[in-house]
Amino acid sequence: MLKDNNNEYTWGNVTVKLAKAYGFCYGVERAIQIAYETRKQFPDHEMWITNEIIQNPTVNKWLEKMEVKIIPVENGEKQFDVVDKGAVVILPAFGAAVNEMLTLNNKQVQIVDTTCPWVSKVWTSVEKHKKGTYTSIIHGKYYHEETLAIASFAGKYVIVKDMDEATYVCDYILGGKLNGSSSTKEAFVEKFKLAVSKGFDPDTDLVKIGVANQTTMLKGDTEEIGKLVERTMMRKFGVENVTEHFMSFNTICEATQERQDAMYKLVDEKMDLMLVVGGWNSSNTSHLQEIPENRGIPSYWVDSVDKVGPGNHIAYKTKDGELVKKENWLPKGHVRIGITSGASIPNKAVEDILLKVFEIKSEEFSEDA
């Protein structure tokens, strides 16, 4: 019904506007389909997956019921010793690190790879950095499984989570002449101790740089970081020499970009509040939440319908991951709500949450009667 009316629907005193692009992307649908088909083809085999296949609790519970087990982690290390020879092991949509794949190959297991093609594209980019002896500056979250996998394909690398960290790196390259945010080599190493390759030396490893990104980061942020690094290398080594010191490829996922672009268009419309539906550990959903928050629009990031209610109550997360519980989040009277969902969320989850919203607003009529 929403799609038949320009993605907009009014029921009583609620008008809902759905983003033009939302929900499941090709990579996610492909990963789920492959995983389900794998269980059908290997009905009696022991089956493992190196991590959650996607960042959707419902889908991961379905796989658990199908006896697809996640390889356990102890002290930050995956315990591959639980995997026996001949088992089937699924690699999730955001891939697996090189050392993990080598370990599994040595164990003589059947590997089923559901890695998203866009993630593989980033691997190819950082491998080109490595072959050209470029250090990869990776825009991402150093602890995220996708970024860990990307880094495993790189040679030298440093991971920056945002523009502030990228600026720090660039300031160091320019000897503190960008904005003075950096200081000593020791301070650099300490700041990025969990986000650099082994033996990383900022004095020698930031002479040739390639830029890549975790596919779910904000498109605009990645582009700005790339421009900043390129300008820095021009300033350091001269415009005429920049191609010898800087390399960049477009590694922004099309589906992520489409959903972010659709959210920007949605916040440009007059909305009273926004609903963002997606797993609370989902990077792509956190960036969708970031867009309305940065515009000062009330926005509620929920991972399931269970977080809405009872009554006019909601439990949601902010872009920074803070859990907030709020009463009377739906204002009285007519309300315009913009809604979107992350790439790992089925349409049914969005429908369930909208029905809950309509139910809450219908109770408002009963109270006023």
Short mmCIF file of C-alpha atoms in Angstrom, two decimals, residues 58-235:
data_model
loop_
_atom_site.label_atom_id
_atom_site.label_comp_id
_atom_site.label_asym_id
_atom_site.label_seq_id
_atom_site.Cartn_x
_atom_site.Cartn_y
_atom_site.Cartn_z
CA THR A 58 15.84 -12.91 13.75
CA VAL A 59 17.79 -14.39 10.82
CA ASN A 60 20.57 -15.53 13.12
CA LYS A 61 18.03 -17.28 15.37
CA TRP A 62 16.59 -19.07 12.33
CA LEU A 63 20.05 -20.39 11.49
CA GLU A 64 20.53 -21.45 15.10
CA LYS A 65 17.32 -23.49 14.89
CA MET A 66 18.73 -25.11 11.75
CA GLU A 67 21.74 -26.14 13.87
CA VAL A 68 24.15 -23.76 12.18
CA LYS A 69 26.46 -22.87 15.08
CA ILE A 70 28.65 -19.79 15.45
CA ILE A 71 32.29 -20.63 16.17
CA PRO A 72 32.87 -19.66 19.83
CA VAL A 73 35.21 -16.85 20.86
CA GLU A 74 37.43 -16.87 23.94
CA ASN A 75 39.65 -13.94 24.94
CA GLY A 76 39.00 -12.35 21.55
CA GLU A 77 40.13 -15.43 19.60
CA LYS A 78 37.88 -17.76 17.60
CA GLN A 79 38.13 -21.36 18.77
CA PHE A 80 38.50 -23.25 15.49
CA ASP A 81 39.43 -26.42 17.34
CA VAL A 82 35.69 -27.14 17.73
CA VAL A 83 35.46 -27.66 13.96
CA ASP A 84 36.07 -31.26 12.89
CA LYS A 85 37.41 -32.46 9.56
CA GLY A 86 34.60 -32.79 7.02
CA ALA A 87 32.36 -30.18 8.66
CA VAL A 88 30.70 -27.44 6.64
CA VAL A 89 31.76 -23.89 7.50
CA ILE A 90 29.92 -20.81 6.21
CA LEU A 91 31.67 -17.47 5.80
CA PRO A 92 29.27 -14.57 6.54
CA ALA A 93 28.25 -11.72 4.24
CA PHE A 94 31.00 -9.39 5.51
CA GLY A 95 33.67 -12.02 4.93
CA ALA A 96 36.43 -13.55 7.03
CA ALA A 97 40.05 -12.68 7.64
CA VAL A 98 42.80 -14.33 5.59
CA ASN A 99 44.22 -16.22 8.59
CA GLU A 100 40.76 -17.65 9.35
CA MET A 101 40.37 -18.93 5.79
CA LEU A 102 43.84 -20.50 5.88
CA THR A 103 43.03 -22.20 9.19
CA LEU A 104 39.83 -23.64 7.77
CA ASN A 105 41.56 -24.82 4.58
CA ASN A 106 44.12 -26.67 6.67
CA LYS A 107 41.33 -28.39 8.63
CA GLN A 108 39.95 -29.88 5.40
CA VAL A 109 36.42 -28.63 5.82
CA GLN A 110 33.82 -27.70 3.22
CA ILE A 111 33.83 -23.89 3.00
CA VAL A 112 30.73 -22.07 1.76
CA ASP A 113 31.48 -18.41 1.05
CA THR A 114 28.59 -15.90 1.27
CA THR A 115 30.85 -12.81 1.23
CA CYS A 116 29.13 -9.84 -0.38
CA PRO A 117 30.68 -8.95 -3.76
CA TRP A 118 31.07 -5.32 -2.60
CA VAL A 119 33.17 -6.46 0.35
CA SER A 120 35.32 -8.53 -2.01
CA LYS A 121 35.81 -5.39 -4.11
CA VAL A 122 37.38 -3.64 -1.11
CA TRP A 123 39.71 -6.63 -0.58
CA THR A 124 40.87 -6.28 -4.17
CA SER A 125 41.56 -2.57 -3.61
CA VAL A 126 43.72 -3.04 -0.52
CA GLU A 127 45.58 -5.87 -2.24
CA LYS A 128 46.47 -3.36 -4.98
CA HIS A 129 47.70 -1.01 -2.26
CA LYS A 130 49.86 -3.82 -0.92
CA LYS A 131 51.33 -4.70 -4.33
CA GLY A 132 52.21 -1.05 -4.88
CA THR A 133 53.73 -0.78 -1.36
CA TYR A 134 51.05 1.71 -0.38
CA THR A 135 49.83 1.84 3.23
CA SER A 136 46.05 1.49 3.42
CA ILE A 137 44.12 4.08 5.38
CA ILE A 138 40.89 2.21 6.07
CA HIS A 139 37.82 4.24 7.02
CA GLY A 140 35.99 1.91 9.41
CA LYS A 141 35.64 0.58 12.93
CA TYR A 142 38.74 -1.37 13.93
CA TYR A 143 36.72 -3.95 15.90
CA HIS A 144 34.14 -4.64 13.16
CA GLU A 145 34.38 -8.06 11.48
CA GLU A 146 34.31 -6.55 8.00
CA THR A 147 37.13 -4.13 8.77
CA LEU A 148 39.20 -6.90 10.36
CA ALA A 149 38.79 -8.93 7.17
CA ILE A 150 39.73 -5.94 4.97
CA ALA A 151 42.83 -5.25 7.07
CA SER A 152 43.94 -8.89 6.72
CA PHE A 153 44.27 -8.39 2.95
CA ALA A 154 46.34 -5.21 3.36
CA GLY A 155 50.06 -4.86 3.94
CA LYS A 156 50.64 -1.85 6.17
CA TYR A 157 47.46 -0.16 7.38
CA VAL A 158 45.90 2.28 9.83
CA ILE A 159 42.17 2.31 10.54
CA VAL A 160 40.43 5.65 11.14
CA LYS A 161 36.84 5.76 12.41
CA ASP A 162 36.03 9.35 11.45
CA MET A 163 37.25 12.67 10.07
CA ASP A 164 38.88 13.64 13.38
CA GLU A 165 41.14 10.58 13.34
CA ALA A 166 41.90 11.06 9.63
CA THR A 167 42.82 14.68 10.35
CA TYR A 168 45.15 13.54 13.14
CA VAL A 169 46.95 11.20 10.72
CA CYS A 170 47.23 13.91 8.06
CA ASP A 171 48.46 16.44 10.60
CA TYR A 172 51.20 13.99 11.61
CA ILE A 173 52.22 13.55 7.96
CA LEU A 174 52.58 17.35 7.68
CA GLY A 175 54.54 17.64 10.89
CA GLY A 176 51.75 19.33 12.84
CA LYS A 177 51.15 21.99 10.15
CA LEU A 178 47.56 21.00 9.31
CA ASN A 179 45.80 21.83 12.56
CA GLY A 180 48.29 20.83 15.25
CA SER A 181 46.17 17.93 16.55
CA SER A 182 48.99 15.35 16.39
CA SER A 183 52.12 15.25 18.51
CA THR A 184 54.88 12.65 18.88
CA LYS A 185 55.45 9.31 17.18
CA GLU A 186 54.87 7.62 20.53
CA ALA A 187 51.51 9.39 20.92
CA PHE A 188 50.49 8.30 17.40
CA VAL A 189 51.35 4.67 18.10
CA GLU A 190 49.47 4.77 21.41
CA LYS A 191 46.38 6.40 19.86
CA PHE A 192 46.11 3.80 17.08
CA LYS A 193 47.57 0.81 18.91
CA LEU A 194 44.51 -1.34 18.17
CA ALA A 195 44.05 0.02 14.66
CA VAL A 196 47.39 -0.43 12.88
CA SER A 197 49.34 -3.26 11.29
CA LYS A 198 52.05 -5.00 13.27
CA GLY A 199 55.22 -2.93 13.53
CA PHE A 200 53.57 0.14 12.06
CA ASP A 201 55.92 3.15 11.94
CA PRO A 202 54.17 6.46 11.15
CA ASP A 203 57.47 8.04 10.11
CA THR A 204 58.10 5.55 7.27
CA ASP A 205 54.70 3.99 6.57
CA LEU A 206 52.79 7.15 5.62
CA VAL A 207 54.81 8.07 2.52
CA LYS A 208 52.57 6.22 0.03
CA ILE A 209 48.88 5.93 0.93
CA GLY A 210 45.81 4.24 -0.49
CA VAL A 211 42.31 4.87 0.87
CA ALA A 212 39.63 2.19 1.32
CA ASN A 213 36.58 1.80 3.54
CA GLN A 214 34.32 -0.52 5.44
CA THR A 215 31.41 -0.69 2.99
CA THR A 216 28.78 0.47 5.50
CA MET A 217 30.37 3.79 6.48
CA LEU A 218 28.78 7.11 5.51
CA LYS A 219 29.53 7.81 1.86
CA GLY A 220 30.12 11.52 2.44
CA ASP A 221 32.56 10.88 5.30
CA THR A 222 34.63 8.43 3.24
CA GLU A 223 34.76 10.87 0.33
CA GLU A 224 35.86 13.73 2.58
CA ILE A 225 38.57 11.58 4.16
CA GLY A 226 39.83 10.61 0.70
CA LYS A 227 39.96 14.26 -0.39
CA LEU A 228 41.77 15.24 2.81
CA VAL A 229 44.42 12.55 2.36
CA GLU A 230 44.94 13.49 -1.29
CA ARG A 231 45.34 17.19 -0.41
CA THR A 232 47.78 16.22 2.34
CA MET A 233 49.96 14.20 -0.04
CA MET A 234 49.89 17.06 -2.57
CA ARG A 235 51.06 19.46 0.12
#
